[in-house]
Coordinates of C-alpha atoms and ligand atoms in Angstrom, one line a residue:
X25 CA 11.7 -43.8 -5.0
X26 CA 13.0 -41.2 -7.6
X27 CA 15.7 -39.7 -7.3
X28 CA 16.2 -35.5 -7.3
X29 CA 17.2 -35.6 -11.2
X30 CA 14.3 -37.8 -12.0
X31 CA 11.8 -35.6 -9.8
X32 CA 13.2 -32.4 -12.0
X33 CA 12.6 -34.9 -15.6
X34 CA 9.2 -35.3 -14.6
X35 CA 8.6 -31.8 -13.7
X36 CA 10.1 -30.7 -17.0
X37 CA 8.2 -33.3 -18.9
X38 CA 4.7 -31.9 -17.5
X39 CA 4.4 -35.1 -14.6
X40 CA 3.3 -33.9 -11.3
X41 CA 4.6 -35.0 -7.8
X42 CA 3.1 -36.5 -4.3
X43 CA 3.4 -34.7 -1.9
X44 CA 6.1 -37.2 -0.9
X45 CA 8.3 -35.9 -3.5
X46 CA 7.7 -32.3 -2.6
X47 CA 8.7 -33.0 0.7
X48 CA 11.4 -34.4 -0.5
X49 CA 12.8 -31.6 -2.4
X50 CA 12.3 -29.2 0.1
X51 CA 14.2 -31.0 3.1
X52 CA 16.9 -32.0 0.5
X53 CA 17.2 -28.2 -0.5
X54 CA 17.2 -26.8 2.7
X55 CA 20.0 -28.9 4.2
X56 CA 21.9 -28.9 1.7
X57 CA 21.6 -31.9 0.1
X58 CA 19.9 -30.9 -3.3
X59 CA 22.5 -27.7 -4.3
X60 CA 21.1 -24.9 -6.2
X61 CA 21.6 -25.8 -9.7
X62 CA 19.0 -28.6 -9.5
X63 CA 17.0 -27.0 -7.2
X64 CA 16.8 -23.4 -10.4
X65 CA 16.5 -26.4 -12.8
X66 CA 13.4 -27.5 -11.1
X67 CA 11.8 -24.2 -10.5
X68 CA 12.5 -23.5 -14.0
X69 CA 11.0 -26.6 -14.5
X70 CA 7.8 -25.4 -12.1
X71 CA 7.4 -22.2 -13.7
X72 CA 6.8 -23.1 -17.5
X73 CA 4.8 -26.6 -16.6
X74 CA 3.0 -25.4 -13.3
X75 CA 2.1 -26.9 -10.3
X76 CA -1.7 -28.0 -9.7
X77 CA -4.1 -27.4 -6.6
X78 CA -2.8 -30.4 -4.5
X79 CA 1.2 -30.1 -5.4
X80 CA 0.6 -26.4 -4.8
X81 CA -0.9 -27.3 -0.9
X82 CA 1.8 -30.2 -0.2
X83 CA 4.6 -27.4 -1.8
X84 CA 3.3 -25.1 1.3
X85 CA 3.0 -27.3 4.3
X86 CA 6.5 -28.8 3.2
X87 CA 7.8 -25.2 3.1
X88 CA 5.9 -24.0 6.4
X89 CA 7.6 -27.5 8.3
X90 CA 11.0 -26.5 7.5
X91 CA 12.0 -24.8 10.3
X92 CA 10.2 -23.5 13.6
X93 CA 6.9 -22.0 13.8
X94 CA 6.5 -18.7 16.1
X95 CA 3.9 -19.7 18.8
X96 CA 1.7 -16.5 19.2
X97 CA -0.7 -18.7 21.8
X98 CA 0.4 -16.7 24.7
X99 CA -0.6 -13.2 23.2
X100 CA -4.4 -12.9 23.5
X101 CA -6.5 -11.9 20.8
X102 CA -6.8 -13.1 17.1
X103 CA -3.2 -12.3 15.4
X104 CA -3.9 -10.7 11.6
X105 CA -1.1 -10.1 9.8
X106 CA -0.8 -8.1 6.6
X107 CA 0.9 -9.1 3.5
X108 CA 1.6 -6.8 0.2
X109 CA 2.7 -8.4 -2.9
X110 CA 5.9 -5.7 -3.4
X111 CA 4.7 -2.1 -4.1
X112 CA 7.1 0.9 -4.7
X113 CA 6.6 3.9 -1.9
X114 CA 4.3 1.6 0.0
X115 CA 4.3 3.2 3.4
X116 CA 1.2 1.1 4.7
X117 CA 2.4 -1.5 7.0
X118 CA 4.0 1.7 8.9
X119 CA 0.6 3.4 9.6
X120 CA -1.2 0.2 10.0
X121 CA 0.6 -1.7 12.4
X122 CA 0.5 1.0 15.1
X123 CA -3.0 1.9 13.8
X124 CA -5.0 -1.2 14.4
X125 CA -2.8 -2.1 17.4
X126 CA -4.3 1.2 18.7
X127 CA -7.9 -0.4 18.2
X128 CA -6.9 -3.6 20.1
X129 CA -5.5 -6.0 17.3
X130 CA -2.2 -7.1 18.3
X131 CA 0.3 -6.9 15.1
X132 CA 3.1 -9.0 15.4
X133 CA 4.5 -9.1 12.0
X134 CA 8.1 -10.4 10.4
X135 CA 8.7 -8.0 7.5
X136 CA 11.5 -8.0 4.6
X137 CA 13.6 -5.8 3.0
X138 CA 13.8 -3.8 -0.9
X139 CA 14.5 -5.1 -3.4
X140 CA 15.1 -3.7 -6.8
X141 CA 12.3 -1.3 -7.6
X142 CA 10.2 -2.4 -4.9
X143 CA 10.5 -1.3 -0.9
X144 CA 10.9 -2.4 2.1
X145 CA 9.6 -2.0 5.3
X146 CA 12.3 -2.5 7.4
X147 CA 14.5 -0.5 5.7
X148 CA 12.3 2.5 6.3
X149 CA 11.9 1.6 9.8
X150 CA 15.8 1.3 10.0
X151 CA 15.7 5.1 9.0
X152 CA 14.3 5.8 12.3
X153 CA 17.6 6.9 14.6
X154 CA 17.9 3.8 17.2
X155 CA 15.3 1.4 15.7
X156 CA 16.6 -2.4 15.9
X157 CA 14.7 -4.8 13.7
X158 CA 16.0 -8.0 15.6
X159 CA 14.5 -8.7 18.8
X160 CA 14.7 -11.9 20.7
X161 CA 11.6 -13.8 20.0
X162 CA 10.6 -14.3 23.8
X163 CA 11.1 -10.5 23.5
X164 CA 8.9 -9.8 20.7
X165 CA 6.1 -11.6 22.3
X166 CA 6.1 -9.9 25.3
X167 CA 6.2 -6.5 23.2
X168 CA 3.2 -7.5 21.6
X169 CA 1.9 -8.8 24.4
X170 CA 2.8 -5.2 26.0
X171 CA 2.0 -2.7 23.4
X172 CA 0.5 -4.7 20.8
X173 CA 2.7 -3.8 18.2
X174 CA 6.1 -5.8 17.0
X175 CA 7.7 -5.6 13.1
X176 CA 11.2 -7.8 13.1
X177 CA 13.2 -8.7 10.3
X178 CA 12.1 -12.1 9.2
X179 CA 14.7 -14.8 11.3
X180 CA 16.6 -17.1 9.5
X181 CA 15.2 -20.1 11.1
X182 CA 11.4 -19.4 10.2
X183 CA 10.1 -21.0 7.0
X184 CA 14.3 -21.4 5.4
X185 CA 12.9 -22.8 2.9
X186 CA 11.2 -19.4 1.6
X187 CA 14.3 -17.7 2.0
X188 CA 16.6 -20.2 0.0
X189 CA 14.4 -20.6 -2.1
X190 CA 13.1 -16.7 -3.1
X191 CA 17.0 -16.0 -3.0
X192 CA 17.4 -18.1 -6.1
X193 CA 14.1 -17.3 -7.7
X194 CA 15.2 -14.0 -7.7
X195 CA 18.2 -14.3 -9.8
X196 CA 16.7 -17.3 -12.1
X197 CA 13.8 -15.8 -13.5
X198 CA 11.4 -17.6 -11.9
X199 CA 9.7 -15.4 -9.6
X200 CA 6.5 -14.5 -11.4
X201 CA 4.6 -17.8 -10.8
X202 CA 1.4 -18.6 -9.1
X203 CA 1.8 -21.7 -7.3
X204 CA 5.6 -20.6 -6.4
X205 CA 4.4 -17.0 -5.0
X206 CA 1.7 -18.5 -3.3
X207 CA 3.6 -21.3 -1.3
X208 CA 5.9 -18.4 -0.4
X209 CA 3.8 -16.1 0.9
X210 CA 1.4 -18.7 2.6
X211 CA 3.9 -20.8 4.3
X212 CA 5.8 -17.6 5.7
X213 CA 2.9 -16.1 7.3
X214 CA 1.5 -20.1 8.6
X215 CA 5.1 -20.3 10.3
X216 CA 4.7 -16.9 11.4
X217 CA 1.7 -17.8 13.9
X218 CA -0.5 -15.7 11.6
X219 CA -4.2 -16.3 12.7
X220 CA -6.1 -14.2 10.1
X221 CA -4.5 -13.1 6.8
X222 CA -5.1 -10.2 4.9
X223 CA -3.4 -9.4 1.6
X224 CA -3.3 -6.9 -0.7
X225 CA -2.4 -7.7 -4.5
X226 CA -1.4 -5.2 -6.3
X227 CA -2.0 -4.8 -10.0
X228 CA -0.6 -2.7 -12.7
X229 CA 3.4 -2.0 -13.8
X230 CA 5.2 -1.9 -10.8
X231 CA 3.6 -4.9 -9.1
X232 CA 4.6 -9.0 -10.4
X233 CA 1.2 -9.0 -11.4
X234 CA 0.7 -7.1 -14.5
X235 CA -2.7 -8.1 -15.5
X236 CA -6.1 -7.7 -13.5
X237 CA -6.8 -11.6 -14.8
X238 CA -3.3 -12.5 -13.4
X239 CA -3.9 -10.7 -10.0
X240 CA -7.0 -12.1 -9.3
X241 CA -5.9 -16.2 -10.4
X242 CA -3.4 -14.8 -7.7
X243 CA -5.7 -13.7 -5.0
X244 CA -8.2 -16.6 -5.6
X245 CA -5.4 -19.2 -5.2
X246 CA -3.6 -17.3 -2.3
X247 CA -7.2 -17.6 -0.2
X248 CA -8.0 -21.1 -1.4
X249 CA -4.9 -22.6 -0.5
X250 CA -4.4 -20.2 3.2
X251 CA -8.1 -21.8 3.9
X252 CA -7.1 -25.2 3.4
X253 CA -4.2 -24.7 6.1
X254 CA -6.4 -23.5 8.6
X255 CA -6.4 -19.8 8.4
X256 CA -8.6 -17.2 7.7
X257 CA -7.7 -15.2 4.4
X258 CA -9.0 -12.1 3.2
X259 CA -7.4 -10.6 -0.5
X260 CA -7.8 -7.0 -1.9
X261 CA -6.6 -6.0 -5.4
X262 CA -5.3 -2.5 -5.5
X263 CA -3.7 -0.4 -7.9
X264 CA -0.6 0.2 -8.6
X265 CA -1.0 2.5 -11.6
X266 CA 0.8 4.8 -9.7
X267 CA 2.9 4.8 -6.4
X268 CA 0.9 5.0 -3.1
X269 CA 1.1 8.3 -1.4
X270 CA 3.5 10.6 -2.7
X271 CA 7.0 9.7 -0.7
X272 CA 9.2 6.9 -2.6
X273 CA 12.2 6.5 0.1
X274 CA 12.5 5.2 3.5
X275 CA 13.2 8.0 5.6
X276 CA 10.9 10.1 3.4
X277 CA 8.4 7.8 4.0
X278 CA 8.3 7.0 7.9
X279 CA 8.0 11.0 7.6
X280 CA 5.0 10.4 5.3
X281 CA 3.5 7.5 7.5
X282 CA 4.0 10.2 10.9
X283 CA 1.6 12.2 8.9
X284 CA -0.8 10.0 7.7
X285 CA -1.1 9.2 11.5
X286 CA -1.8 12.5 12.4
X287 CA -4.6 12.7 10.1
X288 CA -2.8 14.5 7.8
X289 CA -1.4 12.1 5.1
X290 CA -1.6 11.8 1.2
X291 CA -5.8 10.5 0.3
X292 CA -5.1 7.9 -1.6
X293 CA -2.6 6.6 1.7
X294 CA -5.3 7.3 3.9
X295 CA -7.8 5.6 2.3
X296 CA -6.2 2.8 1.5
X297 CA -4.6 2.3 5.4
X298 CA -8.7 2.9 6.4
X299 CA -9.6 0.0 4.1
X300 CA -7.5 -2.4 4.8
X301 CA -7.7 -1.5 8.6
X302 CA -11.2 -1.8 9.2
X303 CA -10.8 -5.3 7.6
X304 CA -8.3 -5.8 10.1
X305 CA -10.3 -5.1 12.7
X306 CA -13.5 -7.4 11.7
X307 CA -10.6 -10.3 10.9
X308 CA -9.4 -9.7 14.3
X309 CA -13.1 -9.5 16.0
X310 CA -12.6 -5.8 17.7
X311 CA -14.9 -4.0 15.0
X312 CA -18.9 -5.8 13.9
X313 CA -18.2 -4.7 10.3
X314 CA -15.9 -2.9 8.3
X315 CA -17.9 0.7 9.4
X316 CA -17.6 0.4 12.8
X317 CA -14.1 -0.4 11.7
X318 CA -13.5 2.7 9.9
X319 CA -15.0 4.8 12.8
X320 CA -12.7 3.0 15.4
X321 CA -10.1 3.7 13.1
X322 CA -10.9 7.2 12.4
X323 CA -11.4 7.9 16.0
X324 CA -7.9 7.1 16.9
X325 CA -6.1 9.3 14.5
X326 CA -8.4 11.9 15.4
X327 CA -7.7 11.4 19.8
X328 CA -4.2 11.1 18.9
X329 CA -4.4 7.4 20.1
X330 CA -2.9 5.7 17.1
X331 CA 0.3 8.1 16.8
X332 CA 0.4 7.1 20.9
X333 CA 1.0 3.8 19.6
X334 CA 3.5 4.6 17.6
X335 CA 5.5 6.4 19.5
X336 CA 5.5 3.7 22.2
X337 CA 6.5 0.9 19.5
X338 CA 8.7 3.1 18.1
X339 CA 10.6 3.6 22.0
X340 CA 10.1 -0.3 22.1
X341 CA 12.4 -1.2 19.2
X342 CA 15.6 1.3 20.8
X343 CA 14.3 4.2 17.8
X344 CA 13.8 7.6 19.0
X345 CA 10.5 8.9 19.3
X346 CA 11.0 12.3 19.3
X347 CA 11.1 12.1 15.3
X348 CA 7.2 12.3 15.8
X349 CA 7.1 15.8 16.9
X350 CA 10.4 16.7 15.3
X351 CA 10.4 15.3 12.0
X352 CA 14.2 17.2 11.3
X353 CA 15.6 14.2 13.0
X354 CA 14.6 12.3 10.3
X355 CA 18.4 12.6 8.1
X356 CA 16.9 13.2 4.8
X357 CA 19.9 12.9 1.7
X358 CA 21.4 16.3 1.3
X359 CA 21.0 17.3 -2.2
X360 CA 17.6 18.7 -3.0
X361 CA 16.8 18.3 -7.0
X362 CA 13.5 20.0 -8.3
X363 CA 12.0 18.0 -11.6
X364 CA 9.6 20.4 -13.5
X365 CA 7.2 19.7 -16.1
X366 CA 7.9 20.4 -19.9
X367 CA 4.6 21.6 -21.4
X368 CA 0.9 22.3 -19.5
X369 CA -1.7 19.4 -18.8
X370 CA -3.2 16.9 -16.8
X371 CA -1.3 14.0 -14.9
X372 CA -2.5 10.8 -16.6
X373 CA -0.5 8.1 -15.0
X374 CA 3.0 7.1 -13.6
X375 CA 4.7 4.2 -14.7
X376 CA 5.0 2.9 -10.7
X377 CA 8.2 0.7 -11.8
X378 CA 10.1 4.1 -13.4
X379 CA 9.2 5.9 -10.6
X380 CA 10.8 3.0 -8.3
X381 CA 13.7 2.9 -10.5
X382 CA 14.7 6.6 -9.9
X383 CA 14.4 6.6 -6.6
X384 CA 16.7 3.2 -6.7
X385 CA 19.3 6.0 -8.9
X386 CA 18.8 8.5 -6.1
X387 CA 20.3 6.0 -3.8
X388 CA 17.1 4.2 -1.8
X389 CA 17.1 1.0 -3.5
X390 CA 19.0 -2.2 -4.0
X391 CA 20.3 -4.0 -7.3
X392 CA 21.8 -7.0 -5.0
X393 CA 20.4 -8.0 -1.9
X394 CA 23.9 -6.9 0.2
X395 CA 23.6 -3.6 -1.6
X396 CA 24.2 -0.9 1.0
X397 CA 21.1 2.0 0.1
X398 CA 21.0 5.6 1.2
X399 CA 17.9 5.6 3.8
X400 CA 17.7 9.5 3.2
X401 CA 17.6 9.2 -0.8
X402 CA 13.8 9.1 -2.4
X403 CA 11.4 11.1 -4.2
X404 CA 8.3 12.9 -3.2
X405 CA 6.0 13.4 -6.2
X406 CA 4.2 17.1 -6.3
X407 CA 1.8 16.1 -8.1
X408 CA -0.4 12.7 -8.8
X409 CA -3.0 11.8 -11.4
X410 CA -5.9 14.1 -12.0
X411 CA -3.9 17.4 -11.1
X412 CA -3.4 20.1 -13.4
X413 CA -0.1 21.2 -14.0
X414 CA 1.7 24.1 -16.2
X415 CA 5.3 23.9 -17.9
X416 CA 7.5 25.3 -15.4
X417 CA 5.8 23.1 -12.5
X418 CA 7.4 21.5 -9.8
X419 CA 6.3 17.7 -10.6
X420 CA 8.8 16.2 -8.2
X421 CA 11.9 16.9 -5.4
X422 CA 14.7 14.8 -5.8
X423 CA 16.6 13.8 -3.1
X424 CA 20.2 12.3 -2.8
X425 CA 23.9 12.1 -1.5
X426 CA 25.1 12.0 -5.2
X427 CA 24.5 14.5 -7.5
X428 CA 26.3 12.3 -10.2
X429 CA 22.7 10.2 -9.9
X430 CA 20.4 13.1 -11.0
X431 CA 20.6 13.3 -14.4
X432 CA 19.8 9.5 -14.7
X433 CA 17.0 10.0 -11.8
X434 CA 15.0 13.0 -13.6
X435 CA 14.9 11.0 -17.1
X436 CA 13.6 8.2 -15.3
X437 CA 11.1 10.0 -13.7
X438 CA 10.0 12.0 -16.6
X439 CA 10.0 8.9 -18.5
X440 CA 7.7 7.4 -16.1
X441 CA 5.1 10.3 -16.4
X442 CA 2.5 10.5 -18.5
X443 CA 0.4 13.5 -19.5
X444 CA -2.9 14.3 -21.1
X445 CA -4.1 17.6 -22.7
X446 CA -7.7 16.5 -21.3
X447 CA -9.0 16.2 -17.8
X448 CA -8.2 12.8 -16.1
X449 CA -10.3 11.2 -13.2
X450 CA -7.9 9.7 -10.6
X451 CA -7.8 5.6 -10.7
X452 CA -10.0 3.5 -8.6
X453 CA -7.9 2.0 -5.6
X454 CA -9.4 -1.4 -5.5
X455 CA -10.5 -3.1 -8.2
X456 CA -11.7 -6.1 -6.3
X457 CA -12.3 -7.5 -3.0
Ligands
URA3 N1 6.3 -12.0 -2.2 C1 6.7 -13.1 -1.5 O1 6.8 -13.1 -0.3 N2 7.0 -14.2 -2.2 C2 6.8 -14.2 -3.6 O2 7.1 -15.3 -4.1 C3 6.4 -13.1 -4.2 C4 6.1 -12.0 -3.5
CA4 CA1 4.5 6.5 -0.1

């Protein structure tokens, strides 16, 4: 048998592993055994040489067998949860979850928090006055059981291994590689008592992925591999040329998501919550196809149904609902900033990553994971790609608790802008299903 050093000098050398040895390195990582040094050496090691189809599959069952799997079996119906690989002002999972519970598919769903550029949703959902993201798990069944929707923090005992092992990835370099993204996403939503998966890869600068060739390698080894544990996977690509919607900020964006409910959201939000919704539905076997999906969708925005929903998971988690119909609640950051454009023209694109990075200077993001962040900080973007703007524009509000920040926050954001003296179609938001 080799030993821990030898399994990381034949991953460096270009050997590959049973799945034995994966199994091996896991346990021995997760309990302590194998300390992080050799564990960074190996992913190193991973990352540059690669893992192949079979190492990639034993890597994920090791990972979803090291600690205990949430048993959704007593909540009826087919459980679909929704995973986005890291977007910046992605407010979906917010409209979503209530959304399609509304329409009968029960969404019980472990979420994370920001990191650097990139948000989270439960630190949006923590901007809600009240709302607790830790529930007792034989309390988070019965609320999904009760009013179909549930969003926790993900527990430390569920899938450990992610968590060790995405904590050191994160600070060795070695995130951006496809077998290791894909036995981490996989194996957290398998011990998560997923049924149905649905992802959505995102493409472009503010997402890991920064190539359309990348992202779809990604997506096609993200449903091959699901498929082979047992689950149904379904993988959109959308775009991340420029943030979704047009709140970056947690509080700012649980304001944005109350709208979006109410029919009344950002388009490109919309749209994209009605597409990968009425996939939702067909996954979980409410809607025939993804039209009746979209009507059923459409239909509970419009009777108020789906903002119902809401309210009665936002009541639920201890948050107080009366945000929904008094959106002042909300405790936005103090200072309002206005950014205006320098010189006449149309909006071209956003840089998605700038964008992230001044609202992380405004105060809404983390650098380090025990980072405290300002839930009232963000942006909200006046304008997106395709409008017309004049010098002298508002282009974007600032908001913060530190005025100190705004200089830094404007030049990222103007950085992040680009502008075209010719008319500029907005982006597609898929480019593949
Ligand atoms: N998201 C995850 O959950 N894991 C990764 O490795 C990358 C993105
Ligand atoms: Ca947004």
């Amino acid at each position: 048998m080799r030993s821990v050093l030898e399994l990381i000098e034949l991953k460096r050398d270009g050997g590959r592993h049973s799945a034995e040895e994966l199994q091996r390195l896991v346990d021995g990582f997760v309990s302590g055994e194998m300390p992080d040094y050799q564990m960074a050496a190996w992913l190193m090691a991973a990352l540059l040489n690669g893992l192949d189809g079979d190492e990639t599959v034993a890597l994920t069952k090791a990972m979803t067998a090291s600690g205990r799997r949430v048993d959704l079996s007593g909540v009826p119906g087919i459980k679909v949860d929704k995973h986005s690989t890291g977007g910046v002002g992605d407010t979906t999972t917010m409209v979503l979850a209530p959304l399609v519970a509304s329409c009968g598919v029960p969404v019980a769903k472990m979420s994370g928090r920001g990191l650097g550029h990139t948000g989270g949703t439960l630190d949006k959902l923590e901007s809600i006055p009240g709302f607790s993201v830790t529930l007792d798990p034989e309390v988070f069944k019965r609320q999904v059981r009760d009013i179909g929707v549930a969003v926790i923090a993900q527990s430390a005992d569920v899938d450990p291994a992610d968590k060790k092992m995405y904590a050191l990835r994160d600070v060795t370099g070695t995130v951006p590689a496809i077998p290791l993204i894909v036995s981490s996403i996989i194996s957290k939503k398998v011990a998560g008592g997923a049924d149905a998966i649905l992802l959505d890869v995102k493409t472009g600068s503010g997402s890991f992925m920064k190539t359309e060739q990348q992202a779809r390698e990604l997506a096609a080894e993200l449903t091959r591999v699901g498929e082979l544990l047992g689950r149904t996977v379904v993988c959109v690509m959308s775009d991340m040329d420029q943030p979704l919607g047009r709140a970056v900020g947690n509080a700012l964006e649980v304001r944005e998501a109350i709208a979006t409910l109410q029919g009344e959201g950002p388009g490109d939000l919309t749209e994209l919550c009605l597409a990968l919704g009425s996939k939702m539905l067909v996954l979980g076997g409410v809607a025939t196809d993804e039209e009746d999906g979209r009507d059923r969708l459409l239909d509970s925005i419009a009777s108020g149904r789906a903002l119902e929903t809401f309210r009665a998971w936002v009541t639920a988690q201890g948050g107080d609902a009366r945000i929904v119909d008094d959106p002042g609640l909300l405790v936005l950051a103090p200072i309002m900033h206005m950014v205006t454009g320098d010189r006449d023209g149309y909006v071209a694109g956003f840089d998605a990553e700038g964008v992230g990075r001044s609202a992380m200077a405004l105060g809404a993001g983390r650098a380090h994971k025990e980072d405290e962040i300002d839930l009232g900080a963000g942006l909200v973007m006046e304008h997106k790609v395709g409008d017309r703007v004049e010098a002298g524009d508002v282009i974007a509000t600032l908001y913060t608790s530190d005025a100190s920040c705004l200089p830094e926050a404007e030049a990222r954001f103007k950085a992040a802008l680009r502008m075209s003296d010719t008319p500029v179609n907005p982006p597609p938001l898929f480019h593949e299903v």
